[in-house]
Amino acid sequence: MAASLPEFPTSVKNFQRYLQIKTVQPTPDYATCGQFLRDMADELGLPHQVYEMAPGKPIVVMTWEGKDPTLPSIGLNSHTDVVPVYEEFWSEDPFAANIVQDDAGEHRIIARGTQDMKIVGMCYLEAIRELRNRGVKQLLRTVHVIFVPDEEIGGADGMQAFTQHDSFKKLNLGLMLDEGLATPDNLYKVYYGEKAPWWARFTAEGNTGHGSKFIPNTAGPKLANVINALLQFRGQEEKRLIAGKDEATGKLIREGDVTTVNLTMLSGGKQHNVVPHALEACFDIRVSPFVDYEKFSAWLAELAHRNDVTLDYELKYTKPNVTFLENNPWWAAMQRVGKRLDIPHDADILTGATDSRWVRCLGIPCLGVSPMRNHPILLHDHDEYVTVNCYLEGIHYYEHLIEELANVG
Ligand SMILES: CSCC[C@H](NC=O)C(=O)O
Ligand SMILES: [Zn+2]
Ligand SMILES: [Zn+2]
């Protein structure tokens, strides 16, 4: 028989309620989510605004005004949507937010969106509640808690559109916090930049004919050359990362220094014995922000050209997406909090793309952190979970971090 569970604090119940709202792509329930967030704002006594860049896709902004509202504000951003599930591979209903005790005695909250990234959104709010309960009436800078839709599908109707809107400019953000990743290590990862997503499609065309013949100039060998070259490049980059050091210069190589390449889709052909007119290969390429984008783009174009293959991009991000940490007062404030709470902070580049890119390209600093240490990385995976203790630590962390950041003079 399962051991009976203890009574959890209201903050945990609020997290469960948020997780139970099916904001799952491709048909997220944003109406229920918007209502839930508005209710939370009312409960916390935070004035709030709801913006819609597209009908039925609410952006909720809650505002805690600072003593000096003319100073650039602190944005606490999170997305409300979550990715789809393969329900048959889950040990619990992914939208029940059940709590299950593991072998180490930890209570796991299992649900889609626990790590990515409803934990972060709820921690922001519960941290503000704690600060207020502690008698903190106002911080120096204004704090905006921002909840956006559609991050998981690129943010076109969410953060991307919002950044073009006057109400975004009026937030006057000096810093925006956004998501990071869990880590199995005993530290928090802080992401100061991201790789650039390039979704490349190579299409080869050639002669057709009977599948039993040696037909010259067919699509297959052309596309195979391109695939081989890219997979070879992939291997080299992987090797550099594993070695951890540049052979020539001795410089350390970290995740952010390498470019990843994955063959993600292959298509074409009609029948086994008909040589196809066209074949197509799609790659998800994540370009290191320290790479010369023009040079790399030229290399890909030349690779395609040399093999008589056409190249087009479903997505090709080339804008700046790094927040430099040298002499960065926000990063210094985060590190102070890390020291105080005895949680090491490790700066890195994120492999995935978040809504931060729409904000960094405006010149606004963004730092990504998700307060999950000693946890496997389960975003977009089956049985995504965080422990109750991790969530409670996250609240405590933001309680300190929000105060520290919003009081930066
Ligand atoms: C570039 S739009 C897709 C964004 C997505 N973000 C999280 O997984 C990603 O694939 O990185
Ligand atoms: Zn996310
Ligand atoms: Zn995601």
Coordinates of N, CA and C in Angstrom, one line a residue, residues 2-97:
A2 N 0.5 2.2 -0.8 CA 1.3 3.5 -0.8 C 1.3 4.2 0.5
A3 N 2.4 4.7 0.9 CA 2.5 5.4 2.1 C 1.6 6.7 2.0
S4 N 1.0 7.0 3.1 CA 0.1 8.2 3.0 C 1.0 9.5 3.0
L5 N 0.5 10.5 2.3 CA 1.3 11.7 2.1 C 1.0 12.7 3.1
P6 N 2.0 13.5 3.4 CA 1.8 14.6 4.4 C 0.9 15.7 3.8
E7 N 0.5 16.6 4.6 CA -0.2 17.8 4.1 C 0.8 18.7 3.6
F8 N 0.6 19.1 2.3 CA 1.6 20.1 1.7 C 1.1 21.5 1.8
P9 N 2.0 22.5 1.8 CA 1.6 23.9 2.0 C 0.8 24.3 0.8
T10 N 0.1 25.5 1.0 CA -0.7 26.0 -0.1 C 0.1 26.3 -1.4
S11 N 1.3 26.7 -1.2 CA 2.2 27.0 -2.4 C 2.3 25.8 -3.3
V12 N 2.3 24.6 -2.7 CA 2.4 23.3 -3.5 C 1.1 23.1 -4.2
K13 N 0.0 23.4 -3.4 CA -1.3 23.1 -4.0 C -1.6 24.1 -5.2
N14 N -1.1 25.3 -5.1 CA -1.2 26.3 -6.2 C -0.4 25.8 -7.4
F15 N 0.8 25.2 -7.2 CA 1.6 24.7 -8.3 C 0.8 23.5 -8.9
Q16 N 0.2 22.7 -8.1 CA -0.6 21.5 -8.7 C -1.7 22.1 -9.5
R17 N -2.4 23.1 -9.0 CA -3.5 23.6 -9.8 C -3.1 24.2 -11.1
Y18 N -1.9 24.8 -11.1 CA -1.4 25.4 -12.4 C -1.1 24.3 -13.4
L19 N -0.5 23.2 -12.8 CA -0.1 22.1 -13.7 C -1.3 21.3 -14.2
Q20 N -2.4 21.4 -13.5 CA -3.6 20.7 -14.0 C -4.3 21.4 -15.1
I21 N -3.9 22.6 -15.4 CA -4.5 23.3 -16.5 C -3.8 22.9 -17.8
K22 N -4.6 22.3 -18.7 CA -4.0 21.7 -19.9 C -3.6 22.7 -21.0
T23 N -2.5 23.4 -20.7 CA -2.0 24.4 -21.6 C -1.1 23.7 -22.6
V24 N -1.5 22.6 -23.1 CA -0.6 21.7 -23.9 C -0.8 22.0 -25.4
Q25 N 0.3 22.2 -26.1 CA 0.3 22.5 -27.5 C -0.2 21.2 -28.2
P26 N -0.9 21.2 -29.3 CA -1.2 22.4 -30.1 C -2.5 23.2 -29.8
T27 N -3.2 22.7 -28.7 CA -4.5 23.4 -28.4 C -4.5 23.7 -26.9
P28 N -3.7 24.6 -26.5 CA -3.6 25.0 -25.1 C -4.9 25.7 -24.6
D29 N -5.2 25.3 -23.4 CA -6.4 25.9 -22.7 C -5.9 27.2 -22.0
Y30 N -5.8 28.3 -22.9 CA -5.3 29.5 -22.3 C -6.4 30.3 -21.6
A31 N -7.6 30.0 -21.8 CA -8.7 30.7 -21.1 C -8.7 30.4 -19.6
T32 N -8.6 29.1 -19.3 CA -8.5 28.7 -17.9 C -7.3 29.2 -17.3
C33 N -6.2 29.1 -18.0 CA -4.9 29.6 -17.5 C -4.9 31.1 -17.2
G34 N -5.4 31.9 -18.1 CA -5.5 33.3 -17.9 C -6.3 33.7 -16.7
Q35 N -7.4 32.9 -16.5 CA -8.3 33.2 -15.3 C -7.6 32.8 -14.0
F36 N -6.9 31.7 -14.1 CA -6.1 31.2 -12.9 C -5.1 32.3 -12.5
L37 N -4.4 32.8 -13.5 CA -3.3 33.8 -13.2 C -3.9 35.1 -12.7
R38 N -5.0 35.5 -13.3 CA -5.7 36.7 -12.8 C -6.1 36.6 -11.3
D39 N -6.6 35.4 -11.0 CA -7.0 35.1 -9.6 C -5.8 35.1 -8.7
M40 N -4.7 34.6 -9.2 CA -3.5 34.6 -8.3 C -3.1 36.0 -8.1
A41 N -3.1 36.8 -9.1 CA -2.7 38.3 -9.0 C -3.6 39.0 -8.0
D42 N -4.9 38.7 -8.1 CA -5.8 39.4 -7.1 C -5.5 38.9 -5.7
E43 N -5.3 37.6 -5.5 CA -5.0 37.1 -4.2 C -3.7 37.7 -3.6
L44 N -2.7 38.0 -4.5 CA -1.5 38.6 -4.1 C -1.6 40.1 -4.0
G45 N -2.7 40.7 -4.4 CA -2.9 42.1 -4.4 C -1.9 42.8 -5.4
L46 N -1.6 42.1 -6.5 CA -0.8 42.7 -7.6 C -1.7 43.2 -8.7
P47 N -1.6 44.5 -9.1 CA -2.3 45.0 -10.2 C -1.8 44.2 -11.5
H48 N -2.7 44.0 -12.4 CA -2.3 43.2 -13.6 C -3.0 43.7 -14.9
Q49 N -2.3 43.4 -16.0 CA -2.8 43.7 -17.3 C -2.8 42.5 -18.1
V50 N -3.8 42.3 -19.0 CA -3.8 41.2 -19.9 C -3.7 41.8 -21.3
Y51 N -2.8 41.3 -22.1 CA -2.6 41.7 -23.5 C -2.8 40.5 -24.4
E52 N -3.4 40.8 -25.5 CA -3.5 39.7 -26.5 C -2.9 40.1 -27.8
M53 N -1.9 39.5 -28.2 CA -1.3 39.8 -29.5 C -2.0 39.0 -30.6
A54 N -2.7 37.9 -30.2 CA -3.6 37.1 -31.0 C -4.7 36.7 -30.2
P55 N -6.0 36.7 -30.8 CA -7.1 36.4 -29.9 C -7.0 35.1 -29.2
G56 N -7.3 35.1 -27.9 CA -7.3 33.8 -27.2 C -5.9 33.4 -26.7
K57 N -5.0 34.3 -26.8 CA -3.6 34.0 -26.3 C -3.1 35.0 -25.4
P58 N -3.6 35.0 -24.1 CA -3.3 36.0 -23.2 C -1.9 36.1 -22.7
I59 N -1.4 37.4 -22.6 CA -0.1 37.6 -21.9 C -0.5 38.4 -20.7
V60 N -0.2 37.8 -19.5 CA -0.6 38.4 -18.2 C 0.7 39.0 -17.6
V61 N 0.6 40.3 -17.3 CA 1.7 41.0 -16.6 C 1.2 41.5 -15.3
M62 N 1.8 41.0 -14.2 CA 1.5 41.5 -12.9 C 2.6 42.5 -12.4
T63 N 2.2 43.5 -11.8 CA 3.2 44.5 -11.5 C 3.3 44.9 -10.0
W64 N 4.5 44.8 -9.5 CA 4.8 45.3 -8.1 C 5.6 46.6 -8.2
E65 N 5.0 47.7 -8.0 CA 5.7 48.9 -8.3 C 6.8 49.2 -7.2
G66 N 7.9 49.7 -7.7 CA 9.0 50.0 -6.9 C 9.0 51.4 -6.3
K67 N 9.9 51.6 -5.4 CA 10.0 53.0 -4.8 C 10.4 54.0 -5.8
D68 N 11.2 53.6 -6.8 CA 11.6 54.5 -7.9 C 11.2 53.9 -9.2
P69 N 9.9 54.1 -9.6 CA 9.4 53.4 -10.8 C 10.0 54.0 -12.1
T70 N 10.9 55.0 -11.9 CA 11.6 55.5 -13.2 C 12.8 54.7 -13.5
L71 N 13.3 53.9 -12.5 CA 14.4 53.0 -12.8 C 14.0 51.9 -13.7
P72 N 14.9 51.4 -14.6 CA 14.6 50.2 -15.3 C 14.1 49.1 -14.4
S73 N 13.1 48.3 -14.9 CA 12.5 47.3 -14.0 C 13.1 46.0 -14.2
I74 N 12.6 45.1 -13.3 CA 13.0 43.6 -13.4 C 11.8 42.9 -13.9
G75 N 12.1 42.1 -15.0 CA 11.0 41.3 -15.6 C 11.2 39.8 -15.2
L76 N 10.2 39.2 -14.7 CA 10.3 37.8 -14.3 C 9.4 37.0 -15.3
N77 N 10.0 36.5 -16.3 CA 9.2 35.9 -17.4 C 9.1 34.4 -17.3
S78 N 7.9 33.9 -17.7 CA 7.8 32.4 -17.9 C 6.7 32.2 -19.0
H79 N 6.8 31.1 -19.7 CA 5.8 30.7 -20.6 C 4.8 29.8 -20.0
T80 N 3.5 29.9 -20.5 CA 2.5 29.1 -19.9 C 2.2 27.8 -20.6
D81 N 2.6 27.7 -21.9 CA 2.3 26.5 -22.6 C 3.3 25.4 -22.3
V82 N 2.9 24.2 -22.6 CA 3.7 23.0 -22.4 C 3.7 22.2 -23.7
V83 N 4.7 21.3 -23.8 CA 4.7 20.4 -25.0 C 3.8 19.2 -24.9
P84 N 3.4 18.6 -26.0 CA 2.5 17.4 -25.9 C 3.2 16.2 -25.2
V85 N 2.4 15.2 -24.8 CA 2.9 14.0 -24.1 C 2.6 12.8 -24.9
Y86 N 3.4 11.8 -24.7 CA 3.1 10.4 -25.1 C 2.5 9.7 -23.8
E87 N 1.2 9.9 -23.6 CA 0.6 9.5 -22.4 C 0.9 8.0 -21.9
E88 N 1.0 7.1 -22.9 CA 1.2 5.7 -22.6 C 2.6 5.5 -22.0
F89 N 3.5 6.4 -22.1 CA 4.8 6.2 -21.5 C 4.9 6.9 -20.1
W90 N 3.8 7.5 -19.6 CA 3.9 8.1 -18.3 C 3.4 7.1 -17.2
S91 N 4.0 7.2 -16.0 CA 3.5 6.4 -15.0 C 2.4 7.0 -14.2
E92 N 2.1 8.3 -14.4 CA 1.0 9.0 -13.8 C 0.3 9.8 -14.9
D93 N -0.9 10.2 -14.7 CA -1.6 11.1 -15.6 C -0.8 12.4 -15.7
P94 N -0.3 12.8 -16.8 CA 0.6 14.0 -16.9 C -0.1 15.3 -16.6
F95 N -1.4 15.3 -16.4 CA -2.1 16.5 -16.1 C -2.9 16.4 -14.7
A96 N -2.5 15.4 -14.0 CA -3.1 15.2 -12.6 C -2.3 15.9 -11.6
A97 N -1.0 16.0 -11.9 CA 0.0 16.6 -10.9 C 0.0 15.8 -9.6

